[in-house]
């Protein structure tokens, strides 16, 4: 959902630690709320969210679905995206210092209903306070390492392909040089043959001319 077309409420909890956000709030059908968090470069962020069941022991109603997007303030790369879910979790490593946003939207439903969402977001050292959070943080680190390895592998493949391309280009250039040299050699021989033929014809013509004039 486009942030500019959504009714966005930025919720900043100054009474909590600046590295930990834990809250519960209400959302009406079709409404969107965004939470901001300042993250440092190379810091790990993990989060959990779920819809509070208004009737414990019973399944959630079909109207109780949310869409969740986690993104940096600048750029279009999503850190996490989930559509029509009841609960979920995310983890990522920030590439640079800046603000990240988690936007949670209640799926439009008629008649309108009100959802209660429980949300917890931790960054930096707070992200490893519990076993579950530690697992998420480790997962994020593994995913970042996996992306780095894939990036290096793609770079190596690109260099390898470039080397083969240069080698093929060099072979093509050598073949072109050999072909050109061969053609030039034949052209030189042909030119020499034409020159000798012309010289022979000139000699024969002059000899015939002098013989007719009885000069020789």
Short mmCIF file of C-alpha atoms in Angstrom, two decimals:
data_model
loop_
_atom_site.label_atom_id
_atom_site.label_comp_id
_atom_site.label_asym_id
_atom_site.label_seq_id
_atom_site.Cartn_x
_atom_site.Cartn_y
_atom_site.Cartn_z
CA UNK A 1 0.00 0.00 0.00
CA UNK A 2 1.35 3.39 -0.96
CA UNK A 3 2.35 5.33 2.15
CA UNK A 4 1.19 8.60 0.58
CA UNK A 5 -2.29 7.17 0.05
CA UNK A 6 -2.57 5.61 3.47
CA UNK A 7 -3.61 7.22 6.69
CA UNK A 8 -0.25 6.98 8.47
CA UNK A 9 0.27 7.51 12.17
CA UNK A 10 3.93 7.55 13.28
CA UNK A 11 4.12 6.10 16.79
CA UNK A 12 7.31 6.95 18.68
CA UNK A 13 7.46 5.63 22.23
CA UNK A 14 9.76 7.98 24.12
CA UNK A 15 9.15 6.24 27.46
CA UNK A 16 10.67 3.03 26.19
CA UNK A 17 14.28 2.23 25.38
CA UNK A 18 15.25 3.75 22.01
CA UNK A 19 16.38 0.30 20.91
CA UNK A 20 13.22 -1.60 21.97
CA UNK A 21 9.61 -1.15 20.88
CA UNK A 22 6.87 -3.23 22.47
CA UNK A 23 3.28 -2.17 22.09
CA UNK A 24 -0.33 -3.16 21.54
CA UNK A 25 -2.70 -1.00 19.56
CA UNK A 26 -5.99 -1.12 17.66
CA UNK A 27 -6.58 -0.96 13.92
CA UNK A 28 -9.85 -0.54 12.06
CA UNK A 29 -10.49 -2.28 8.74
CA UNK A 30 -8.53 -0.61 5.94
CA UNK A 31 -6.46 1.49 8.37
CA UNK A 32 -2.64 1.63 8.34
CA UNK A 33 -0.27 2.50 11.15
CA UNK A 34 3.53 2.81 10.85
CA UNK A 35 6.15 2.52 13.56
CA UNK A 36 9.60 4.03 13.11
CA UNK A 37 12.89 2.79 14.54
CA UNK A 38 16.37 4.30 14.23
CA UNK A 39 18.94 1.64 13.39
CA UNK A 40 22.71 1.74 13.24
CA UNK A 41 24.81 0.35 10.41
CA UNK A 42 25.42 -3.43 10.66
CA UNK A 43 22.99 -3.75 13.58
CA UNK A 44 20.50 -6.61 13.69
CA UNK A 45 16.77 -5.93 14.03
CA UNK A 46 14.15 -8.55 14.83
CA UNK A 47 10.41 -8.24 15.24
CA UNK A 48 7.25 -10.16 16.04
CA UNK A 49 3.60 -9.34 15.51
CA UNK A 50 0.24 -11.06 15.91
CA UNK A 51 -3.44 -10.28 16.06
CA UNK A 52 -4.87 -10.69 19.55
CA UNK A 53 -7.70 -13.24 19.44
CA UNK A 54 -10.87 -11.61 20.81
CA UNK A 55 -12.30 -15.08 21.54
CA UNK A 56 -9.66 -17.31 23.08
CA UNK A 57 -10.04 -20.95 22.17
CA UNK A 58 -11.72 -20.11 18.85
CA UNK A 59 -10.17 -19.44 15.42
CA UNK A 60 -9.70 -15.83 14.37
CA UNK A 61 -12.52 -14.44 12.20
CA UNK A 62 -11.83 -14.09 8.46
CA UNK A 63 -11.90 -10.31 8.89
CA UNK A 64 -8.86 -10.46 11.17
CA UNK A 65 -6.02 -10.28 8.65
CA UNK A 66 -3.15 -7.80 8.32
CA UNK A 67 -0.54 -6.80 5.76
CA UNK A 68 2.93 -6.01 7.11
CA UNK A 69 5.79 -4.19 5.36
CA UNK A 70 9.23 -3.38 6.81
CA UNK A 71 11.29 -0.89 4.78
CA UNK A 72 14.02 1.75 5.10
CA UNK A 73 13.09 5.43 4.90
CA UNK A 74 15.10 5.75 1.69
CA UNK A 75 15.04 3.10 -1.00
CA UNK A 76 12.46 0.65 -2.25
CA UNK A 77 13.97 -2.63 -1.01
CA UNK A 78 11.60 -4.35 1.39
CA UNK A 79 13.16 -5.94 4.46
CA UNK A 80 9.98 -7.94 5.10
CA UNK A 81 6.57 -8.22 3.47
CA UNK A 82 3.58 -10.37 4.39
CA UNK A 83 0.01 -10.20 3.02
CA UNK A 84 -3.20 -11.37 4.68
CA UNK A 85 -1.57 -12.95 7.73
CA UNK A 86 -2.54 -13.33 11.37
CA UNK A 87 0.99 -13.35 12.80
CA UNK A 88 4.61 -13.32 11.72
CA UNK A 89 8.17 -12.32 12.44
CA UNK A 90 11.05 -10.66 10.65
CA UNK A 91 14.78 -10.12 10.96
CA UNK A 92 17.30 -8.09 8.99
CA UNK A 93 20.68 -6.40 9.24
CA UNK A 94 20.79 -2.67 8.48
CA UNK A 95 23.31 -1.74 5.79
CA UNK A 96 23.65 1.83 7.04
CA UNK A 97 22.50 4.08 9.85
CA UNK A 98 18.99 5.42 9.33
CA UNK A 99 15.31 5.09 10.08
CA UNK A 100 13.29 1.98 9.25
CA UNK A 101 9.51 1.72 9.24
CA UNK A 102 7.15 -1.13 9.95
CA UNK A 103 3.70 -0.46 8.45
CA UNK A 104 0.82 -2.69 9.48
CA UNK A 105 -2.46 -2.46 7.58
CA UNK A 106 -5.74 -4.06 8.53
CA UNK A 107 -7.27 -5.72 5.48
CA UNK A 108 -10.37 -3.89 4.25
CA UNK A 109 -13.55 -5.65 5.35
CA UNK A 110 -17.27 -4.94 5.36
CA UNK A 111 -18.74 -4.44 7.86
CA UNK A 112 -15.79 -2.69 9.48
CA UNK A 113 -14.16 -4.34 12.45
CA UNK A 114 -11.45 -3.41 14.94
CA UNK A 115 -8.31 -5.52 15.35
CA UNK A 116 -5.90 -5.48 18.29
CA UNK A 117 -2.30 -5.96 17.17
CA UNK A 118 0.56 -6.92 19.47
CA UNK A 119 3.91 -5.73 18.11
CA UNK A 120 7.48 -6.11 19.40
CA UNK A 121 10.57 -4.72 17.63
CA UNK A 122 14.11 -4.95 18.97
CA UNK A 123 17.40 -3.71 17.55
CA UNK A 124 21.07 -4.02 18.44
CA UNK A 125 21.97 -5.63 21.73
CA UNK A 126 18.29 -5.93 22.76
CA UNK A 127 17.62 -8.28 19.85
CA UNK A 128 19.44 -11.14 21.62
CA UNK A 129 17.84 -10.96 25.09
CA UNK A 130 15.87 -14.16 24.71
CA UNK A 131 16.31 -17.52 23.04
CA UNK A 132 13.67 -16.81 20.38
CA UNK A 133 15.11 -13.40 19.56
CA UNK A 134 18.60 -14.90 19.41
CA UNK A 135 17.39 -17.46 16.87
CA UNK A 136 15.95 -14.69 14.73
CA UNK A 137 19.18 -12.69 14.98
CA UNK A 138 21.26 -15.71 14.01
CA UNK A 139 18.91 -16.35 11.10
CA UNK A 140 19.42 -12.77 9.93
CA UNK A 141 23.21 -13.14 10.15
CA UNK A 142 23.07 -16.40 8.18
CA UNK A 143 20.87 -14.78 5.53
CA UNK A 144 23.28 -11.84 5.24
CA UNK A 145 26.24 -14.24 4.91
CA UNK A 146 24.30 -16.19 2.30
CA UNK A 147 23.61 -13.00 0.33
CA UNK A 148 27.28 -12.00 0.57
CA UNK A 149 28.41 -15.44 -0.67
CA UNK A 150 25.89 -15.28 -3.53
CA UNK A 151 27.15 -11.80 -4.41
CA UNK A 152 30.76 -13.01 -4.44
CA UNK A 153 29.78 -16.05 -6.51
CA UNK A 154 28.01 -13.85 -9.05
CA UNK A 155 31.04 -11.53 -9.17
CA UNK A 156 33.38 -14.49 -9.76
CA UNK A 157 31.10 -15.81 -12.51
CA UNK A 158 31.02 -12.37 -14.10
CA UNK A 159 34.84 -12.12 -14.02
CA UNK A 160 35.12 -15.67 -15.38
CA UNK A 161 32.74 -14.89 -18.25
CA UNK A 162 34.60 -11.66 -18.96
CA UNK A 163 37.90 -13.55 -19.12
CA UNK A 164 36.41 -16.06 -21.58
CA UNK A 165 35.00 -13.20 -23.62
CA UNK A 166 38.40 -11.49 -23.75
CA UNK A 167 40.05 -14.79 -24.66
CA UNK A 168 37.54 -15.38 -27.47
CA UNK A 169 38.04 -11.79 -28.64
CA UNK A 170 41.80 -12.29 -28.66
CA UNK A 171 41.44 -15.53 -30.64
CA UNK A 172 39.09 -13.82 -33.10
CA UNK A 173 41.56 -10.95 -33.46
CA UNK A 174 44.45 -13.36 -34.08
CA UNK A 175 42.38 -15.23 -36.65
CA UNK A 176 41.50 -11.94 -38.32
CA UNK A 177 45.19 -10.95 -38.36
CA UNK A 178 46.18 -14.32 -39.86
CA UNK A 179 43.44 -14.02 -42.46
CA UNK A 180 44.44 -10.44 -43.29
CA UNK A 181 48.13 -11.36 -43.55
CA UNK A 182 47.27 -14.29 -45.83
CA UNK A 183 45.14 -12.07 -48.07
CA UNK A 184 47.84 -9.40 -48.16
CA UNK A 185 50.41 -12.04 -49.17
CA UNK A 186 48.23 -13.25 -52.02
CA UNK A 187 47.52 -9.66 -53.03
CA UNK A 188 51.26 -8.91 -53.05
CA UNK A 189 51.93 -11.97 -55.21
CA UNK A 190 49.08 -10.98 -57.53
CA UNK A 191 50.44 -7.42 -57.76
CA UNK A 192 53.91 -8.76 -58.48
CA UNK A 193 52.51 -11.04 -61.17
CA UNK A 194 50.56 -8.19 -62.77
CA UNK A 195 53.63 -5.94 -62.65
CA UNK A 196 55.84 -8.62 -64.28
CA UNK A 197 53.16 -9.27 -66.90
CA UNK A 198 52.88 -5.57 -67.74
CA UNK A 199 56.68 -5.26 -67.88
CA UNK A 200 56.85 -8.30 -70.19
CA UNK A 201 54.17 -6.89 -72.47
CA UNK A 202 55.98 -3.55 -72.59
CA UNK A 203 59.27 -5.29 -73.42
CA UNK A 204 57.59 -7.37 -76.15
CA UNK A 205 55.89 -4.27 -77.60
CA UNK A 206 59.12 -2.27 -77.66
CA UNK A 207 61.03 -5.16 -79.20
CA UNK A 208 58.38 -5.54 -81.92
CA UNK A 209 58.40 -1.77 -82.53
CA UNK A 210 62.19 -1.62 -82.95
CA UNK A 211 62.16 -4.71 -85.18
CA UNK A 212 59.56 -3.13 -87.46
CA UNK A 213 61.64 0.02 -87.64
CA UNK A 214 64.64 -2.20 -88.32
CA UNK A 215 66.46 -0.56 -85.48
CA UNK A 216 67.53 -3.91 -84.16
#
